[in-house]
PDB file of C-alpha atoms in Angstrom:
ATOM      1  CA  MET G   1     -24.252  32.900 -56.827  1.00 46.00           C
ATOM      2  CA  TRP G   2     -21.361  30.575 -56.562  1.00 41.00           C
ATOM      3  CA  LYS G   3     -20.426  31.972 -53.176  1.00 45.00           C
ATOM      4  CA  CYS G   4     -23.793  31.477 -51.878  1.00 43.00           C
ATOM      5  CA  MET G   5     -23.709  27.780 -52.929  1.00 42.00           C
ATOM      6  CA  GLU G   6     -20.213  27.463 -51.410  1.00 45.00           C
ATOM      7  CA  HIS G   7     -21.478  28.783 -48.044  1.00 45.00           C
ATOM      8  CA  ALA G   8     -24.620  26.404 -48.299  1.00 43.00           C
ATOM      9  CA  THR G   9     -22.349  23.366 -48.679  1.00 46.00           C
ATOM     10  CA  LYS G  10     -19.838  24.523 -45.966  1.00 48.00           C
ATOM     11  CA  TRP G  11     -22.144  25.130 -43.144  1.00 46.00           C
ATOM     12  CA  PRO G  12     -23.698  21.606 -42.994  1.00 59.00           C
ATOM     13  CA  LEU G  13     -20.213  20.191 -43.061  1.00 57.00           C
ATOM     14  CA  ARG G  14     -19.207  22.413 -40.225  1.00 59.00           C
ATOM     15  CA  SER G  15     -22.234  21.334 -38.251  1.00 60.00           C
ATOM     16  CA  VAL G  16     -21.449  17.572 -38.834  1.00 50.00           C
ATOM     17  CA  PHE G  17     -17.928  18.095 -37.905  1.00 54.00           C
ATOM     18  CA  ARG G  18     -18.794  19.924 -34.698  1.00 64.00           C
ATOM     19  CA  PHE G  19     -21.335  17.096 -33.822  1.00 56.00           C
ATOM     20  CA  PHE G  20     -18.555  14.487 -34.436  1.00 55.00           C
ATOM     21  CA  ILE G  21     -16.125  16.298 -32.064  1.00 60.00           C
ATOM     22  CA  PHE G  22     -18.941  16.534 -29.354  1.00 56.00           C
ATOM     23  CA  LEU G  23     -19.830  12.925 -29.799  1.00 56.00           C
ATOM     24  CA  THR G  24     -16.106  11.891 -29.533  1.00 59.00           C
ATOM     25  CA  VAL G  25     -15.592  13.918 -26.309  1.00 48.00           C
ATOM     26  CA  PHE G  26     -18.842  12.472 -24.831  1.00 51.00           C
ATOM     27  CA  VAL G  27     -17.794   8.871 -25.497  1.00 46.00           C
ATOM     28  CA  ALA G  28     -14.284   9.505 -23.998  1.00 49.00           C
ATOM     29  CA  LEU G  29     -15.812  10.982 -20.816  1.00 46.00           C
ATOM     30  CA  PHE G  30     -18.365   8.059 -20.663  1.00 42.00           C
ATOM     31  CA  CYS G  31     -15.619   5.449 -20.941  1.00 42.00           C
ATOM     32  CA  GLN G  32     -13.531   7.139 -18.344  1.00 43.00           C
ATOM     33  CA  THR G  33     -16.360   7.316 -15.887  1.00 37.00           C
ATOM     34  CA  THR G  34     -17.118   3.656 -16.581  1.00 35.00           C
ATOM     35  CA  SER G  35     -13.577   2.593 -16.015  1.00 36.00           C
ATOM     36  CA  LYS G  36     -13.515   4.483 -12.752  1.00 36.00           C
ATOM     37  CA  LEU G  37     -16.670   2.793 -11.567  1.00 32.00           C
ATOM     38  CA  GLY G  38     -15.125  -0.574 -12.676  1.00 36.00           C
ATOM     39  CA  SER G  39     -12.058   0.042 -10.740  1.00 37.00           C
ATOM     40  CA  GLU G  40     -14.075   0.543  -7.472  1.00 43.00           C
ATOM     41  CA  ASP G  41     -15.508  -2.985  -7.769  1.00 63.00           C
ATOM     42  CA  HIS G  42     -14.778  -5.540  -5.199  1.00 74.00           C
ATOM     43  CA  SER G  43     -12.076  -8.012  -6.042  1.00 89.00           C
ATOM     44  CA  VAL G  44     -10.255 -10.899  -4.206  1.00 95.00           C
ATOM     45  CA  CYS G  45      -6.531 -11.790  -4.600  1.00 95.00           C
ATOM     46  CA  VAL G  46      -5.892 -15.465  -3.569  1.00 97.00           C
ATOM     47  CA  VAL G  47      -2.402 -16.586  -2.522  1.00 96.00           C
ATOM     48  CA  LEU G  48      -1.692 -20.330  -2.461  1.00 97.00           C
ATOM     49  CA  GLU G  49       1.281 -20.979  -0.266  1.00 95.00           C
ATOM     50  CA  LYS G  50       3.977 -23.599  -0.052  1.00 94.00           C
ATOM     51  CA  ALA G  51       3.110 -25.526  -3.225  1.00 95.00           C
ATOM     52  CA  HIS G  52       5.920 -28.192  -3.895  1.00 93.00           C
ATOM     53  CA  LEU G  53       6.479 -28.523  -7.633  1.00 94.00           C
ATOM     54  CA  LYS G  54       9.345 -30.783  -8.804  1.00 92.00           C
ATOM     55  CA  LEU G  55       9.922 -31.069 -12.595  1.00 90.00           C
ATOM     56  CA  ALA G  56      11.049 -34.468 -14.052  1.00 86.00           C
ATOM     57  CA  LYS G  57      11.071 -36.224 -17.232  1.00 83.00           C
ATOM     58  CA  VAL G  58       9.013 -39.533 -16.959  1.00 81.00           C
ATOM     59  CA  LYS G  59       8.708 -41.725 -20.030  1.00 80.00           C
ATOM     60  CA  GLY G  60       9.876 -38.911 -22.292  1.00 78.00           C
ATOM     61  CA  ARG G  61       7.447 -36.214 -21.104  1.00 82.00           C
ATOM     62  CA  ALA G  62       7.995 -33.420 -18.678  1.00 83.00           C
ATOM     63  CA  THR G  63       5.644 -33.453 -15.749  1.00 88.00           C
ATOM     64  CA  VAL G  64       5.664 -32.579 -12.033  1.00 89.00           C
ATOM     65  CA  LEU G  65       6.229 -35.454  -9.657  1.00 89.00           C
ATOM     66  CA  ASN G  66       3.375 -36.710  -7.439  1.00 85.00           C
ATOM     67  CA  ALA G  67       3.389 -39.243  -4.747  1.00 84.00           C
ATOM     68  CA  MET G  68       0.880 -41.494  -6.228  1.00 80.00           C
ATOM     69  CA  ASP G  69       2.280 -41.989  -9.763  1.00 76.00           C
ATOM     70  CA  HIS G  70       6.021 -41.659  -8.980  1.00 83.00           C
ATOM     71  CA  GLU G  71       6.239 -43.354  -5.546  1.00 76.00           C
ATOM     72  CA  SER G  72       8.991 -45.781  -6.644  1.00 73.00           C
ATOM     73  CA  LEU G  73      11.022 -42.991  -8.233  1.00 75.00           C
ATOM     74  CA  LEU G  74      10.775 -40.830  -5.182  1.00 78.00           C
ATOM     75  CA  SER G  75      11.371 -43.647  -2.638  1.00 78.00           C
ATOM     76  CA  LYS G  76      14.815 -44.271  -4.320  1.00 78.00           C
ATOM     77  CA  ASP G  77      15.970 -40.828  -3.267  1.00 74.00           C
ATOM     78  CA  ASP G  78      14.413 -41.149   0.226  1.00 76.00           C
ATOM     79  CA  GLN G  79      12.032 -38.266  -0.552  1.00 81.00           C
ATOM     80  CA  ASP G  80       9.230 -37.234   1.751  1.00 80.00           C
ATOM     81  CA  LEU G  81       6.196 -38.441  -0.201  1.00 82.00           C
ATOM     82  CA  SER G  82       3.854 -35.968   1.658  1.00 81.00           C
ATOM     83  CA  LEU G  83       5.651 -33.030  -0.173  1.00 87.00           C
ATOM     84  CA  TYR G  84       4.778 -34.266  -3.652  1.00 89.00           C
ATOM     85  CA  ARG G  85       1.020 -33.411  -3.630  1.00 93.00           C
ATOM     86  CA  PRO G  86       0.380 -31.289  -6.679  1.00 94.00           C
ATOM     87  CA  ASP G  87      -3.121 -32.572  -6.518  1.00 94.00           C
ATOM     88  CA  ILE G  88      -3.765 -30.176  -3.694  1.00 96.00           C
ATOM     89  CA  LEU G  89      -2.831 -27.210  -5.829  1.00 97.00           C
ATOM     90  CA  HIS G  90      -4.873 -28.599  -8.758  1.00 97.00           C
ATOM     91  CA  GLN G  91      -8.051 -28.861  -6.630  1.00 97.00           C
ATOM     92  CA  ALA G  92      -7.513 -25.476  -4.968  1.00 97.00           C
ATOM     93  CA  LEU G  93      -7.270 -23.822  -8.407  1.00 97.00           C
ATOM     94  CA  LEU G  94     -10.319 -25.518  -9.644  1.00 97.00           C
ATOM     95  CA  ALA G  95     -12.235 -24.340  -6.597  1.00 97.00           C
ATOM     96  CA  ILE G  96     -11.309 -20.805  -7.318  1.00 97.00           C
ATOM     97  CA  LEU G  97     -11.805 -20.687 -11.090  1.00 97.00           C
ATOM     98  CA  ASP G  98     -15.058 -22.611 -10.848  1.00 97.00           C
ATOM     99  CA  SER G  99     -16.518 -20.336  -8.271  1.00 97.00           C
ATOM    100  CA  PRO G 100     -19.386 -17.842  -8.866  1.00 97.00           C
ATOM    101  CA  LEU G 101     -17.157 -15.237  -7.510  1.00 96.00           C
ATOM    102  CA  ASN G 102     -14.616 -15.650 -10.352  1.00 96.00           C
ATOM    103  CA  LYS G 103     -17.362 -16.065 -12.957  1.00 96.00           C
ATOM    104  CA  ALA G 104     -18.833 -12.718 -11.778  1.00 95.00           C
ATOM    105  CA  GLY G 105     -15.282 -11.206 -12.471  1.00 94.00           C
ATOM    106  CA  LYS G 106     -14.592 -10.516  -8.799  1.00 95.00           C
ATOM    107  CA  VAL G 107     -11.329 -12.701  -8.567  1.00 96.00           C
ATOM    108  CA  GLY G 108      -8.180 -10.778  -9.238  1.00 91.00           C
ATOM    109  CA  PRO G 109      -4.594 -12.176  -9.441  1.00 87.00           C
ATOM    110  CA  ILE G 110      -4.202 -15.800  -8.236  1.00 97.00           C
ATOM    111  CA  LEU G 111      -0.577 -16.215  -6.892  1.00 97.00           C
ATOM    112  CA  ILE G 112       1.187 -19.441  -6.107  1.00 97.00           C
ATOM    113  CA  ARG G 113       4.340 -19.419  -4.058  1.00 95.00           C
ATOM    114  CA  THR G 114       6.351 -22.585  -4.182  1.00 95.00           C
ATOM    115  CA  THR G 115       8.653 -24.138  -1.535  1.00 92.00           C
ATOM    116  CA  SER G 116      11.561 -22.863  -3.705  1.00 92.00           C
ATOM    117  CA  ASN G 117      10.212 -19.374  -3.303  1.00 92.00           C
ATOM    118  CA  GLN G 118       9.161 -18.986  -6.928  1.00 94.00           C
ATOM    119  CA  ILE G 119       6.006 -16.973  -7.587  1.00 96.00           C
ATOM    120  CA  ILE G 120       3.548 -18.033 -10.382  1.00 97.00           C
ATOM    121  CA  SER G 121       0.716 -15.817 -11.436  1.00 97.00           C
ATOM    122  CA  VAL G 122      -2.467 -17.467 -12.710  1.00 97.00           C
ATOM    123  CA  HIS G 123      -4.966 -15.412 -14.772  1.00 96.00           C
ATOM    124  CA  PRO G 124      -8.596 -15.690 -13.574  1.00 95.00           C
ATOM    125  CA  SER G 125      -9.655 -16.589 -17.143  1.00 93.00           C
ATOM    126  CA  ALA G 126      -7.313 -19.602 -17.403  1.00 94.00           C
ATOM    127  CA  ARG G 127      -8.966 -22.942 -17.960  1.00 91.00           C
ATOM    128  CA  ILE G 128      -7.194 -25.575 -15.814  1.00 92.00           C
ATOM    129  CA  PRO G 129      -7.250 -29.262 -17.036  1.00 94.00           C
ATOM    130  CA  ARG G 130      -9.581 -31.377 -15.153  1.00 94.00           C
ATOM    131  CA  THR G 131      -7.471 -34.647 -14.893  1.00 94.00           C
ATOM    132  CA  ALA G 132      -4.460 -34.806 -12.701  1.00 91.00           C
ATOM    133  CA  ARG G 133      -2.274 -36.110 -15.489  1.00 90.00           C
ATOM    134  CA  GLN G 134      -3.138 -33.220 -17.806  1.00 92.00           C
ATOM    135  CA  PHE G 135      -2.542 -30.788 -14.974  1.00 94.00           C
ATOM    136  CA  GLY G 136       0.902 -32.358 -14.234  1.00 92.00           C
ATOM    137  CA  ASP G 137       1.803 -31.965 -17.914  1.00 91.00           C
ATOM    138  CA  MET G 138       0.629 -28.265 -17.856  1.00 93.00           C
ATOM    139  CA  MET G 139       2.639 -27.486 -14.928  1.00 94.00           C
ATOM    140  CA  GLY G 140       5.677 -29.327 -16.359  1.00 93.00           C
ATOM    141  CA  GLU G 141       5.296 -27.048 -19.373  1.00 92.00           C
ATOM    142  CA  LEU G 142       5.131 -24.051 -17.130  1.00 95.00           C
ATOM    143  CA  LEU G 143       8.289 -25.009 -15.203  1.00 94.00           C
ATOM    144  CA  GLN G 144      10.172 -25.624 -18.506  1.00 92.00           C
ATOM    145  CA  LYS G 145       9.060 -22.557 -20.579  1.00 93.00           C
ATOM    146  CA  MET G 146       8.303 -20.237 -17.616  1.00 94.00           C
ATOM    147  CA  SER G 147       4.748 -19.550 -19.035  1.00 95.00           C
ATOM    148  CA  VAL G 148       1.723 -21.201 -20.424  1.00 94.00           C
ATOM    149  CA  LYS G 149       0.009 -19.214 -23.154  1.00 92.00           C
ATOM    150  CA  SER G 150      -3.620 -19.371 -24.637  1.00 87.00           C
ATOM    151  CA  GLN G 151      -3.788 -21.094 -27.962  1.00 80.00           C
ATOM    152  CA  LEU G 152      -6.182 -18.461 -29.223  1.00 81.00           C
ATOM    153  CA  ASP G 153      -4.586 -15.191 -28.576  1.00 83.00           C
ATOM    154  CA  ARG G 154      -1.128 -16.173 -27.074  1.00 83.00           C
ATOM    155  CA  LYS G 155      -1.991 -14.384 -23.835  1.00 88.00           C
ATOM    156  CA  LYS G 156      -0.060 -15.534 -20.801  1.00 93.00           C
ATOM    157  CA  LEU G 157      -2.364 -17.608 -18.542  1.00 94.00           C
ATOM    158  CA  LEU G 158       0.235 -18.894 -16.125  1.00 96.00           C
ATOM    159  CA  HIS G 159       3.678 -17.253 -15.753  1.00 96.00           C
ATOM    160  CA  PHE G 160       6.469 -16.621 -13.208  1.00 97.00           C
ATOM    161  CA  VAL G 161       6.773 -13.278 -11.760  1.00 96.00           C
ATOM    162  CA  ARG G 162       9.503 -11.659  -9.755  1.00 93.00           C
ATOM    163  CA  GLY G 163       9.312 -11.377  -6.036  1.00 84.00           C
ATOM    164  CA  PRO G 164       8.758 -10.281  -3.416  1.00 90.00           C
ATOM    165  CA  ILE G 165       5.218 -11.367  -3.434  1.00 91.00           C
ATOM    166  CA  THR G 166       4.122  -8.198  -1.744  1.00 91.00           C
ATOM    167  CA  ASP G 167       4.817  -6.326  -5.041  1.00 92.00           C
ATOM    168  CA  HIS G 168       1.843  -8.228  -6.608  1.00 93.00           C
ATOM    169  CA  LEU G 169      -0.726  -7.735  -3.741  1.00 92.00           C
ATOM    170  CA  PRO G 170      -3.335  -4.974  -3.866  1.00 90.00           C
ATOM    171  CA  LEU G 171      -2.251  -1.869  -1.802  1.00 88.00           C
ATOM    172  CA  GLY G 172      -4.140  -1.402   1.435  1.00 87.00           C
ATOM    173  CA  ALA G 173      -6.126  -4.593   1.143  1.00 90.00           C
ATOM    174  CA  PRO G 174      -6.420  -6.571   4.319  1.00 91.00           C
ATOM    175  CA  ARG G 175      -4.426  -9.897   4.307  1.00 92.00           C
ATOM    176  CA  LEU G 176      -6.257 -12.814   5.892  1.00 93.00           C
ATOM    177  CA  ALA G 177      -4.296 -16.087   6.490  1.00 94.00           C
ATOM    178  CA  PHE G 178      -6.309 -19.297   7.027  1.00 95.00           C
ATOM    179  CA  SER G 179      -4.845 -22.167   8.987  1.00 93.00           C
ATOM    180  CA  PHE G 180      -6.185 -24.781  11.371  1.00 93.00           C
ATOM    181  CA  SER G 181      -3.404 -23.735  13.636  1.00 91.00           C
ATOM    182  CA  ALA G 182      -4.932 -20.359  14.219  1.00 91.00           C
ATOM    183  CA  ALA G 183      -6.693 -19.640  17.556  1.00 85.00           C
ATOM    184  CA  ASN G 184     -10.400 -19.428  17.899  1.00 85.00           C
ATOM    185  CA  VAL G 185     -12.731 -20.964  15.284  1.00 93.00           C
ATOM    186  CA  THR G 186     -14.378 -18.152  13.126  1.00 93.00           C
ATOM    187  CA  ASP G 187     -17.685 -18.292  11.345  1.00 93.00           C
ATOM    188  CA  MET G 188     -16.771 -16.702   8.014  1.00 92.00           C
ATOM    189  CA  HIS G 189     -20.309 -15.673   7.179  1.00 91.00           C
ATOM    190  CA  LYS G 190     -20.605 -13.732  10.455  1.00 91.00           C
ATOM    191  CA  PHE G 191     -17.015 -12.469  10.094  1.00 91.00           C
ATOM    192  CA  MET G 192     -17.748 -11.037   6.575  1.00 89.00           C
ATOM    193  CA  LYS G 193     -20.960  -9.454   7.803  1.00 86.00           C
ATOM    194  CA  GLN G 194     -19.359  -7.708  10.869  1.00 85.00           C
ATOM    195  CA  THR G 195     -16.146  -6.391   9.153  1.00 79.00           C
ATOM    196  CA  PRO G 196     -16.171  -3.319   6.977  1.00 79.00           C
ATOM    197  CA  ASN G 197     -16.652  -3.990   3.242  1.00 74.00           C
ATOM    198  CA  PRO G 198     -13.289  -3.531   1.554  1.00 72.00           C
ATOM    199  CA  GLU G 199     -12.870  -2.951  -2.082  1.00 79.00           C
ATOM    200  CA  SER G 200     -10.399  -5.784  -2.181  1.00 87.00           C
ATOM    201  CA  MET G 201      -8.932  -8.402   0.072  1.00 92.00           C
ATOM    202  CA  VAL G 202      -6.005 -10.854   0.038  1.00 94.00           C
ATOM    203  CA  LEU G 203      -6.884 -14.579   1.028  1.00 95.00           C
ATOM    204  CA  ILE G 204      -3.926 -16.679   1.941  1.00 95.00           C
ATOM    205  CA  VAL G 205      -4.426 -20.479   1.981  1.00 96.00           C
ATOM    206  CA  GLY G 206      -1.908 -23.320   2.191  1.00 95.00           C
ATOM    207  CA  ALA G 207      -1.433 -25.735  -0.737  1.00 95.00           C
ATOM    208  CA  MET G 208       0.545 -28.335   1.056  1.00 93.00           C
ATOM    209  CA  ALA G 209      -0.503 -31.673   2.962  1.00 91.00           C
ATOM    210  CA  GLN G 210       1.231 -30.899   6.204  1.00 89.00           C
ATOM    211  CA  GLY G 211       2.443 -27.938   8.117  1.00 88.00           C
ATOM    212  CA  SER G 212       1.180 -24.277   8.662  1.00 89.00           C
ATOM    213  CA  ILE G 213       1.384 -21.030   6.803  1.00 90.00           C
ATOM    214  CA  LEU G 214       1.508 -18.978  10.076  1.00 88.00           C
ATOM    215  CA  ASP G 215       5.282 -18.966   9.828  1.00 84.00           C
ATOM    216  CA  LEU G 216       5.210 -16.719   6.795  1.00 75.00           C
ATOM    217  CA  ASP G 217       5.163 -13.459   8.815  1.00 66.00           C
ATOM    218  CA  SER G 218       8.707 -12.693   7.821  1.00 58.00           C
ATOM    219  CA  LEU G 219       7.819 -12.766   4.153  1.00 67.00           C
ATOM    220  CA  TYR G 220       4.698 -10.521   4.355  1.00 69.00           C
ATOM    221  CA  VAL G 221       2.734  -9.490   7.331  1.00 77.00           C
ATOM    222  CA  TYR G 222      -0.824 -10.691   7.392  1.00 84.00           C
ATOM    223  CA  ASP G 223      -3.541  -8.726   9.267  1.00 87.00           C
ATOM    224  CA  LYS G 224      -5.333 -11.637  10.772  1.00 90.00           C
ATOM    225  CA  ALA G 225      -5.018 -15.502  11.138  1.00 92.00           C
ATOM    226  CA  ILE G 226      -8.203 -17.308  10.985  1.00 94.00           C
ATOM    227  CA  CYS G 227      -9.328 -20.881  11.712  1.00 95.00           C
ATOM    228  CA  MET G 228     -12.447 -21.750   9.711  1.00 93.00           C
ATOM    229  CA  SER G 229     -13.480 -25.011  11.408  1.00 94.00           C
ATOM    230  CA  ASN G 230     -13.062 -27.341  14.380  1.00 94.00           C
ATOM    231  CA  TYR G 231     -11.627 -29.824  11.942  1.00 94.00           C
ATOM    232  CA  PRO G 232      -8.633 -29.660   9.507  1.00 93.00           C
ATOM    233  CA  LEU G 233      -9.959 -28.919   6.000  1.00 94.00           C
ATOM    234  CA  SER G 234      -8.384 -29.397   2.646  1.00 95.00           C
ATOM    235  CA  ALA G 235      -7.369 -26.313   0.580  1.00 96.00           C
ATOM    236  CA  ALA G 236     -10.172 -26.904  -1.833  1.00 97.00           C
ATOM    237  CA  CYS G 237     -12.740 -27.176   0.948  1.00 96.00           C
ATOM    238  CA  THR G 238     -11.340 -24.123   2.758  1.00 96.00           C
ATOM    239  CA  LEU G 239     -11.486 -22.127  -0.495  1.00 97.00           C
ATOM    240  CA  SER G 240     -15.056 -23.166  -1.312  1.00 96.00           C
ATOM    241  CA  ARG G 241     -16.409 -22.139   2.102  1.00 95.00           C
ATOM    242  CA  LEU G 242     -14.377 -19.055   2.142  1.00 95.00           C
ATOM    243  CA  LEU G 243     -15.490 -17.870  -1.303  1.00 96.00           C
ATOM    244  CA  ALA G 244     -19.043 -18.751  -0.602  1.00 95.00           C
ATOM    245  CA  ALA G 245     -18.864 -16.336   2.398  1.00 94.00           C
ATOM    246  CA  VAL G 246     -17.507 -13.673   0.218  1.00 93.00           C
ATOM    247  CA  GLU G 247     -20.183 -14.326  -2.393  1.00 94.00           C
ATOM    248  CA  ASN G 248     -22.821 -13.982   0.319  1.00 92.00           C
ATOM    249  CA  ARG G 249     -21.314 -10.747   1.552  1.00 90.00           C
ATOM    250  CA  TRP G 250     -21.151  -9.170  -1.928  1.00 90.00           C
ATOM    251  CA  LYS G 251     -24.533 -10.566  -2.861  1.00 90.00           C
ATOM    252  CA  ILE G 252     -23.320 -12.828  -5.747  1.00 91.00           C
ATOM    253  CA  VAL G 253     -25.674 -15.733  -6.370  1.00 86.00           C
TER     254      VAL G 253
END
């Protein structure tokens, strides 16, 4: 009698155990399949080139110098004021991070290469300050501490990475450089429709007031140089038009 009761209690437990194993294996396979599907999603890597960031202590606080607020300080050292334009980088980052493309999770790493050949990685979830002064203070903190972390989970939102920059670009992704110096004006909406739909692409835009990024061929070979307009555009305007064309190609509204 006792043996019968023992078998009666063991069999349901065995069945529950087998069902639990089956459920665990099913969930693991489902998660693996989902991650594979997610890895095939489209993504864009944006590179902002030739950003000039100079750290200084002004009135007791660390910040990056800019031509508007620190003109007298820079003039004393006969510095070229056109170089000190962190506002260009600021507006470019806002254009990327505020875009529907980024909010849809389609922006991958954002890389900044400075004139001193340092590379900064910006996480797509980073929240950049809206005012120029707060942005300057944040970049001053970055240049001092080598990283800026989230106050919630201490995740690095901005940090320096080792070069070369090609180590941080998606393998096999087409590299498109955008400059007013490039030959032939290209309609980006038509360009996106006519080209094969890659899983990822690298978009290279200048973050400086003067000059061209087309002399960067020795650092990393870009596949195509593109001029987007008959008129010179700011980095923020270039990125807004460019990301809108990508959103249209990938049907992101």
